[in-house]
Amino acid sequence: MTDLNALKYTAEHEWIAVDGDTATIGITDYAADQLGDVVYVDLPAVGSELSAGDVCGEIESTKSVGELYAPLSGTVVEVNEAIVDDPSLVNDDAFAGWLMKLSVTPGDADGLLDRAAYVALTGGEA
């Protein structure tokens, strides 16, 4: 089980797990619930250089289409092909269904939201 308090979050409902200079990124269960059944995920190519705040992908559900934003600047080192092949995995367990991994500068995630701030942002629904 994922320790949700060890993750960082964005106002765009992404979670970030930082291990050294690698950030693993996914969307929160709150976002997955709001989207409904996820049917399509478009992720950046491995090797893509992203700047924090860039639109880098798309998540489509039966309810709507949402953009995926880069929470940190870095280089895409891996994408979760299992999610691309079966987007419903996001709904099964949003915190296990990571989307991509970025090579980042350690410490860049320090300015992101902690769990308490993210829960407050969602009105306590996260």
Tab-separated table of N, CA and C in Angstrom:
chain	number	residue	atom	x	y	z
A	1	MET	N	0.841	-1.179	0.000
A	1	MET	CA	0.000	0.000	0.000
A	1	MET	C	0.886	1.242	0.000
A	2	THR	N	0.514	2.209	-0.791
A	2	THR	CA	1.268	3.440	-0.937
A	2	THR	C	1.083	4.335	0.284
A	3	ASP	N	2.184	4.891	0.786
A	3	ASP	CA	2.120	5.862	1.873
A	3	ASP	C	1.793	7.221	1.253
A	4	LEU	N	0.534	7.595	1.319
A	4	LEU	CA	0.083	8.826	0.668
A	4	LEU	C	0.736	10.066	1.264
A	5	ASN	N	1.164	9.983	2.518
A	5	ASN	CA	1.812	11.125	3.160
A	5	ASN	C	3.245	11.325	2.666
A	6	ALA	N	3.824	10.322	2.033
A	6	ALA	CA	5.187	10.439	1.523
A	6	ALA	C	5.213	11.039	0.122
A	7	LEU	N	4.046	11.201	-0.498
A	7	LEU	CA	3.971	11.729	-1.856
A	7	LEU	C	3.852	13.244	-1.847
A	8	LYS	N	4.164	13.852	-2.977
A	8	LYS	CA	3.894	15.265	-3.231
A	8	LYS	C	2.723	15.322	-4.202
A	9	TYR	N	2.073	16.490	-4.268
A	9	TYR	CA	0.863	16.640	-5.091
A	9	TYR	C	0.876	17.975	-5.819
A	10	THR	N	0.050	18.072	-6.859
A	10	THR	CA	-0.136	19.345	-7.553
A	10	THR	C	-1.613	19.716	-7.515
A	11	ALA	N	-1.881	20.966	-7.793
A	11	ALA	CA	-3.264	21.430	-7.874
A	11	ALA	C	-3.972	20.826	-9.079
A	12	GLU	N	-3.192	20.243	-10.013
A	12	GLU	CA	-3.773	19.586	-11.195
A	12	GLU	C	-4.050	18.114	-10.901
A	13	HIS	N	-4.012	17.740	-9.619
A	13	HIS	CA	-4.391	16.404	-9.141
A	13	HIS	C	-3.451	15.296	-9.611
A	14	GLU	N	-2.171	15.619	-9.566
A	14	GLU	CA	-1.155	14.611	-9.844
A	14	GLU	C	-0.419	14.285	-8.550
A	15	TRP	N	0.029	13.062	-8.431
A	15	TRP	CA	0.900	12.695	-7.310
A	15	TRP	C	2.297	12.459	-7.857
A	16	ILE	N	3.280	12.710	-7.001
A	16	ILE	CA	4.675	12.584	-7.396
A	16	ILE	C	5.419	11.856	-6.274
A	17	ALA	N	6.085	10.782	-6.621
A	17	ALA	CA	6.947	10.066	-5.685
A	17	ALA	C	8.383	10.306	-6.137
A	18	VAL	N	9.179	10.916	-5.295
A	18	VAL	CA	10.559	11.230	-5.656
A	18	VAL	C	11.502	10.259	-4.961
A	19	ASP	N	12.373	9.655	-5.756
A	19	ASP	CA	13.398	8.756	-5.235
A	19	ASP	C	14.713	9.177	-5.899
A	20	GLY	N	15.538	9.892	-5.145
A	20	GLY	CA	16.788	10.403	-5.724
A	20	GLY	C	16.488	11.425	-6.794
A	21	ASP	N	16.969	11.149	-8.007
A	21	ASP	CA	16.717	12.084	-9.106
A	21	ASP	C	15.628	11.577	-10.058
A	22	THR	N	14.798	10.645	-9.582
A	22	THR	CA	13.691	10.129	-10.397
A	22	THR	C	12.361	10.441	-9.724
A	23	ALA	N	11.469	11.036	-10.488
A	23	ALA	CA	10.119	11.341	-10.010
A	23	ALA	C	9.128	10.463	-10.763
A	24	THR	N	8.349	9.691	-10.023
A	24	THR	CA	7.292	8.874	-10.604
A	24	THR	C	5.997	9.655	-10.458
A	25	ILE	N	5.229	9.742	-11.540
A	25	ILE	CA	4.066	10.630	-11.591
A	25	ILE	C	2.813	9.870	-11.997
A	26	GLY	N	1.724	10.180	-11.322
A	26	GLY	CA	0.425	9.617	-11.672
A	26	GLY	C	-0.661	10.618	-11.340
A	27	ILE	N	-1.902	10.228	-11.530
A	27	ILE	CA	-2.999	11.097	-11.110
A	27	ILE	C	-3.593	10.524	-9.828
A	28	THR	N	-4.173	11.388	-9.034
A	28	THR	CA	-4.707	10.962	-7.739
A	28	THR	C	-6.015	10.195	-7.907
A	29	ASP	N	-6.397	9.497	-6.847
A	29	ASP	CA	-7.678	8.797	-6.881
A	29	ASP	C	-8.830	9.795	-6.973
A	30	TYR	N	-8.645	10.991	-6.409
A	30	TYR	CA	-9.671	12.038	-6.534
A	30	TYR	C	-9.874	12.382	-8.020
A	31	ALA	N	-8.775	12.572	-8.743
A	31	ALA	CA	-8.866	12.891	-10.170
A	31	ALA	C	-9.500	11.736	-10.937
A	32	ALA	N	-9.083	10.514	-10.616
A	32	ALA	CA	-9.637	9.344	-11.306
A	32	ALA	C	-11.140	9.243	-11.062
A	33	ASP	N	-11.564	9.521	-9.830
A	33	ASP	CA	-12.997	9.487	-9.514
A	33	ASP	C	-13.754	10.570	-10.275
A	34	GLN	N	-13.157	11.770	-10.357
A	34	GLN	CA	-13.806	12.866	-11.064
A	34	GLN	C	-13.909	12.585	-12.568
A	35	LEU	N	-12.874	11.924	-13.119
A	35	LEU	CA	-12.884	11.618	-14.546
A	35	LEU	C	-13.893	10.528	-14.886
A	36	GLY	N	-14.055	9.572	-14.012
A	36	GLY	CA	-14.884	8.400	-14.329
A	36	GLY	C	-14.024	7.361	-15.021
A	37	ASP	N	-14.627	6.559	-15.846
A	37	ASP	CA	-13.921	5.460	-16.502
A	37	ASP	C	-12.921	5.999	-17.530
A	38	VAL	N	-11.639	5.808	-17.253
A	38	VAL	CA	-10.582	6.274	-18.150
A	38	VAL	C	-10.503	5.303	-19.330
A	39	VAL	N	-10.543	5.860	-20.540
A	39	VAL	CA	-10.562	5.015	-21.739
A	39	VAL	C	-9.359	5.236	-22.655
A	40	TYR	N	-8.593	6.317	-22.413
A	40	TYR	CA	-7.453	6.612	-23.288
A	40	TYR	C	-6.447	7.452	-22.519
A	41	VAL	N	-5.179	7.107	-22.664
A	41	VAL	CA	-4.098	7.884	-22.047
A	41	VAL	C	-3.033	8.122	-23.107
A	42	ASP	N	-2.657	9.381	-23.281
A	42	ASP	CA	-1.582	9.762	-24.195
A	42	ASP	C	-0.449	10.316	-23.343
A	43	LEU	N	0.728	9.730	-23.462
A	43	LEU	CA	1.865	10.131	-22.642
A	43	LEU	C	3.005	10.604	-23.534
A	44	PRO	N	3.914	11.425	-22.983
A	44	PRO	CA	5.039	11.914	-23.793
A	44	PRO	C	6.001	10.776	-24.125
A	45	ALA	N	6.781	10.979	-25.157
A	45	ALA	CA	7.766	9.976	-25.567
A	45	ALA	C	8.946	9.971	-24.598
A	46	VAL	N	9.507	8.792	-24.402
A	46	VAL	CA	10.734	8.682	-23.608
A	46	VAL	C	11.806	9.543	-24.269
A	47	GLY	N	12.495	10.309	-23.451
A	47	GLY	CA	13.523	11.221	-23.957
A	47	GLY	C	13.034	12.650	-24.100
A	48	SER	N	11.720	12.866	-23.999
A	48	SER	CA	11.164	14.220	-24.102
A	48	SER	C	11.656	15.072	-22.936
A	49	GLU	N	11.995	16.308	-23.250
A	49	GLU	CA	12.381	17.274	-22.220
A	49	GLU	C	11.133	18.080	-21.859
A	50	LEU	N	10.789	18.106	-20.582
A	50	LEU	CA	9.585	18.806	-20.133
A	50	LEU	C	9.968	19.920	-19.166
A	51	SER	N	9.195	20.990	-19.223
A	51	SER	CA	9.323	22.063	-18.237
A	51	SER	C	8.101	22.007	-17.341
A	52	ALA	N	8.297	22.313	-16.069
A	52	ALA	CA	7.175	22.303	-15.126
A	52	ALA	C	6.032	23.152	-15.670
A	53	GLY	N	4.831	22.571	-15.664
A	53	GLY	CA	3.641	23.258	-16.144
A	53	GLY	C	3.297	22.978	-17.594
A	54	ASP	N	4.221	22.352	-18.338
A	54	ASP	CA	3.939	21.998	-19.730
A	54	ASP	C	2.798	20.985	-19.801
A	55	VAL	N	1.946	21.127	-20.801
A	55	VAL	CA	0.996	20.059	-21.112
A	55	VAL	C	1.804	18.963	-21.781
A	56	CYS	N	1.746	17.752	-21.225
A	56	CYS	CA	2.586	16.683	-21.752
A	56	CYS	C	1.797	15.419	-22.091
A	57	GLY	N	0.497	15.480	-21.965
A	57	GLY	CA	-0.289	14.311	-22.287
A	57	GLY	C	-1.768	14.589	-22.122
A	58	GLU	N	-2.528	13.518	-22.269
A	58	GLU	CA	-3.978	13.660	-22.230
A	58	GLU	C	-4.579	12.411	-21.599
A	59	ILE	N	-5.639	12.627	-20.830
A	59	ILE	CA	-6.371	11.513	-20.241
A	59	ILE	C	-7.831	11.682	-20.627
A	60	GLU	N	-8.357	10.689	-21.302
A	60	GLU	CA	-9.738	10.761	-21.778
A	60	GLU	C	-10.574	9.730	-21.024
A	61	SER	N	-11.736	10.173	-20.594
A	61	SER	CA	-12.655	9.260	-19.913
A	61	SER	C	-14.004	9.303	-20.606
A	62	THR	N	-14.925	8.525	-20.070
A	62	THR	CA	-16.270	8.515	-20.632
A	62	THR	C	-16.986	9.835	-20.351
A	63	LYS	N	-16.454	10.637	-19.393
A	63	LYS	CA	-17.064	11.910	-19.041
A	63	LYS	C	-16.415	13.110	-19.709
A	64	SER	N	-15.077	13.077	-19.847
A	64	SER	CA	-14.376	14.261	-20.336
A	64	SER	C	-12.962	13.917	-20.789
A	65	VAL	N	-12.272	14.952	-21.261
A	65	VAL	CA	-10.868	14.836	-21.635
A	65	VAL	C	-10.096	15.809	-20.763
A	66	GLY	N	-9.043	15.337	-20.133
A	66	GLY	CA	-8.209	16.187	-19.289
A	66	GLY	C	-6.773	16.195	-19.776
A	67	GLU	N	-6.104	17.305	-19.552
A	67	GLU	CA	-4.706	17.401	-19.933
A	67	GLU	C	-3.827	16.961	-18.766
A	68	LEU	N	-2.702	16.399	-19.107
A	68	LEU	CA	-1.705	16.010	-18.115
A	68	LEU	C	-0.597	17.048	-18.153
A	69	TYR	N	-0.257	17.593	-16.978
A	69	TYR	CA	0.774	18.622	-16.878
A	69	TYR	C	2.026	18.044	-16.236
A	70	ALA	N	3.161	18.522	-16.699
A	70	ALA	CA	4.425	18.124	-16.070
A	70	ALA	C	4.526	18.846	-14.730
A	71	PRO	N	4.589	18.110	-13.630
A	71	PRO	CA	4.678	18.764	-12.324
A	71	PRO	C	6.066	19.309	-12.029
A	72	LEU	N	7.059	18.786	-12.746
A	72	LEU	CA	8.450	19.186	-12.550
A	72	LEU	C	9.129	19.243	-13.916
A	73	SER	N	10.212	19.963	-13.985
A	73	SER	CA	11.032	19.958	-15.196
A	73	SER	C	11.913	18.723	-15.172
A	74	GLY	N	12.114	18.138	-16.351
A	74	GLY	CA	12.983	16.973	-16.417
A	74	GLY	C	12.851	16.243	-17.736
A	75	THR	N	13.501	15.116	-17.805
A	75	THR	CA	13.505	14.281	-18.999
A	75	THR	C	12.692	13.018	-18.728
A	76	VAL	N	11.804	12.674	-19.648
A	76	VAL	CA	11.014	11.450	-19.508
A	76	VAL	C	11.948	10.262	-19.695
A	77	VAL	N	12.041	9.432	-18.657
A	77	VAL	CA	12.919	8.259	-18.735
A	77	VAL	C	12.134	6.960	-18.903
A	78	GLU	N	10.829	6.991	-18.611
A	78	GLU	CA	10.014	5.787	-18.753
A	78	GLU	C	8.546	6.179	-18.763
A	79	VAL	N	7.750	5.504	-19.549
A	79	VAL	CA	6.300	5.655	-19.496
A	79	VAL	C	5.711	4.288	-19.184
A	80	ASN	N	4.545	4.292	-18.561
A	80	ASN	CA	3.901	3.043	-18.165
A	80	ASN	C	3.073	2.517	-19.334
A	81	GLU	N	3.682	1.625	-20.099
A	81	GLU	CA	3.010	1.069	-21.285
A	81	GLU	C	1.777	0.256	-20.895
A	82	ALA	N	1.765	-0.309	-19.694
A	82	ALA	CA	0.595	-1.072	-19.249
A	82	ALA	C	-0.629	-0.167	-19.160
A	83	ILE	N	-0.422	1.090	-18.735
A	83	ILE	CA	-1.531	2.052	-18.647
A	83	ILE	C	-1.988	2.462	-20.053
A	84	VAL	N	-1.017	2.633	-20.957
A	84	VAL	CA	-1.374	2.989	-22.334
A	84	VAL	C	-2.215	1.874	-22.948
A	85	ASP	N	-1.806	0.624	-22.698
A	85	ASP	CA	-2.526	-0.522	-23.254
A	85	ASP	C	-3.875	-0.752	-22.576
A	86	ASP	N	-3.960	-0.444	-21.285
A	86	ASP	CA	-5.193	-0.660	-20.526
A	86	ASP	C	-5.428	0.525	-19.574
A	87	PRO	N	-5.984	1.634	-20.101
A	87	PRO	CA	-6.178	2.849	-19.290
A	87	PRO	C	-7.050	2.635	-18.058
A	88	SER	N	-7.857	1.591	-18.031
A	88	SER	CA	-8.719	1.359	-16.873
A	88	SER	C	-7.904	1.064	-15.615
A	89	LEU	N	-6.633	0.738	-15.765
A	89	LEU	CA	-5.774	0.498	-14.599
A	89	LEU	C	-5.695	1.733	-13.704
A	90	VAL	N	-5.869	2.926	-14.292
A	90	VAL	CA	-5.881	4.163	-13.500
A	90	VAL	C	-7.036	4.128	-12.505
A	91	ASN	N	-8.172	3.626	-12.928
A	91	ASN	CA	-9.345	3.562	-12.057
A	91	ASN	C	-9.205	2.453	-11.007
A	92	ASP	N	-8.485	1.394	-11.359
A	92	ASP	CA	-8.341	0.278	-10.422
A	92	ASP	C	-7.580	0.692	-9.169
A	93	ASP	N	-6.483	1.406	-9.336
A	93	ASP	CA	-5.674	1.883	-8.205
A	93	ASP	C	-4.813	3.031	-8.719
A	94	ALA	N	-5.317	4.250	-8.547
A	94	ALA	CA	-4.641	5.429	-9.107
A	94	ALA	C	-3.224	5.591	-8.570
A	95	PHE	N	-2.984	5.184	-7.332
A	95	PHE	CA	-1.657	5.377	-6.759
A	95	PHE	C	-0.679	4.272	-7.175
A	96	ALA	N	-1.158	3.176	-7.699
A	96	ALA	CA	-0.296	2.137	-8.244
A	96	ALA	C	-0.112	2.330	-9.741
A	97	GLY	N	-1.077	2.985	-10.383
A	97	GLY	CA	-1.052	3.174	-11.830
A	97	GLY	C	-0.284	4.409	-12.241
A	98	TRP	N	1.030	4.387	-12.041
A	98	TRP	CA	1.851	5.530	-12.426
A	98	TRP	C	1.827	5.714	-13.937
A	99	LEU	N	2.076	6.945	-14.366
A	99	LEU	CA	2.024	7.271	-15.784
A	99	LEU	C	3.406	7.388	-16.417
A	100	MET	N	4.303	8.117	-15.751
A	100	MET	CA	5.637	8.317	-16.324
A	100	MET	C	6.643	8.580	-15.225
A	101	LYS	N	7.908	8.433	-15.604
A	101	LYS	CA	9.005	8.742	-14.690
A	101	LYS	C	9.874	9.794	-15.357
A	102	LEU	N	10.256	10.785	-14.553
A	102	LEU	CA	11.103	11.874	-15.035
A	102	LEU	C	12.426	11.860	-14.296
A	103	SER	N	13.481	12.165	-15.003
A	103	SER	CA	14.757	12.450	-14.368
A	103	SER	C	14.709	13.927	-14.003
A	104	VAL	N	14.827	14.223	-12.700
A	104	VAL	CA	14.645	15.593	-12.222
A	104	VAL	C	15.841	16.008	-11.364
A	105	THR	N	15.864	17.266	-11.032
A	105	THR	CA	16.860	17.777	-10.102
A	105	THR	C	16.347	17.561	-8.687
A	106	PRO	N	17.109	16.821	-7.859
A	106	PRO	CA	16.646	16.609	-6.476
A	106	PRO	C	16.350	17.948	-5.796
A	107	GLY	N	15.284	17.971	-5.049
A	107	GLY	CA	14.884	19.185	-4.343
A	107	GLY	C	13.842	19.997	-5.089
A	108	ASP	N	13.684	19.760	-6.397
A	108	ASP	CA	12.685	20.522	-7.159
A	108	ASP	C	11.268	20.263	-6.666
A	109	ALA	N	11.020	19.087	-6.104
A	109	ALA	CA	9.670	18.747	-5.658
A	109	ALA	C	9.332	19.366	-4.304
A	110	ASP	N	10.308	19.991	-3.663
A	110	ASP	CA	10.069	20.536	-2.325
A	110	ASP	C	8.943	21.567	-2.306
A	111	GLY	N	8.731	22.269	-3.406
A	111	GLY	CA	7.710	23.306	-3.451
A	111	GLY	C	6.308	22.798	-3.778
A	112	LEU	N	6.187	21.499	-4.034
A	112	LEU	CA	4.862	20.954	-4.354
A	112	LEU	C	4.050	20.762	-3.074
A	113	LEU	N	2.775	20.458	-3.233
A	113	LEU	CA	1.870	20.299	-2.093
A	113	LEU	C	2.182	19.030	-1.311
A	114	ASP	N	2.028	19.089	0.004
A	114	ASP	CA	2.074	17.870	0.797
A	114	ASP	C	0.642	17.316	0.900
A	115	ARG	N	0.483	16.185	1.562
A	115	ARG	CA	-0.829	15.524	1.618
A	115	ARG	C	-1.894	16.415	2.260
A	116	ALA	N	-1.549	17.075	3.356
A	116	ALA	CA	-2.527	17.910	4.057
A	116	ALA	C	-3.000	19.057	3.159
A	117	ALA	N	-2.079	19.674	2.438
A	117	ALA	CA	-2.450	20.782	1.548
A	117	ALA	C	-3.315	20.270	0.393
A	118	TYR	N	-2.993	19.071	-0.109
A	118	TYR	CA	-3.788	18.523	-1.205
A	118	TYR	C	-5.203	18.169	-0.733
A	119	VAL	N	-5.307	17.573	0.419
A	119	VAL	CA	-6.628	17.236	0.965
A	119	VAL	C	-7.438	18.517	1.176
A	120	ALA	N	-6.800	19.569	1.677
A	120	ALA	CA	-7.492	20.851	1.858
A	120	ALA	C	-7.951	21.408	0.513
A	121	LEU	N	-7.119	21.244	-0.513
A	121	LEU	CA	-7.459	21.732	-1.852
A	121	LEU	C	-8.727	21.067	-2.389
A	122	THR	N	-8.885	19.804	-2.091
A	122	THR	CA	-10.040	19.066	-2.613
A	122	THR	C	-11.240	19.138	-1.667
A	123	GLY	N	-11.135	19.960	-0.664
A	123	GLY	CA	-12.234	20.092	0.285
A	123	GLY	C	-12.384	18.875	1.175
A	124	GLY	N	-11.290	18.156	1.364
A	124	GLY	CA	-11.301	16.979	2.234
A	124	GLY	C	-11.795	15.725	1.564
A	125	GLU	N	-11.970	15.765	0.235
A	125	GLU	CA	-12.482	14.587	-0.470
A	125	GLU	C	-11.381	13.660	-0.939
A	126	ALA	N	-10.124	14.105	-0.892
A	126	ALA	CA	-9.017	13.262	-1.371
A	126	ALA	C	-8.660	12.230	-0.329
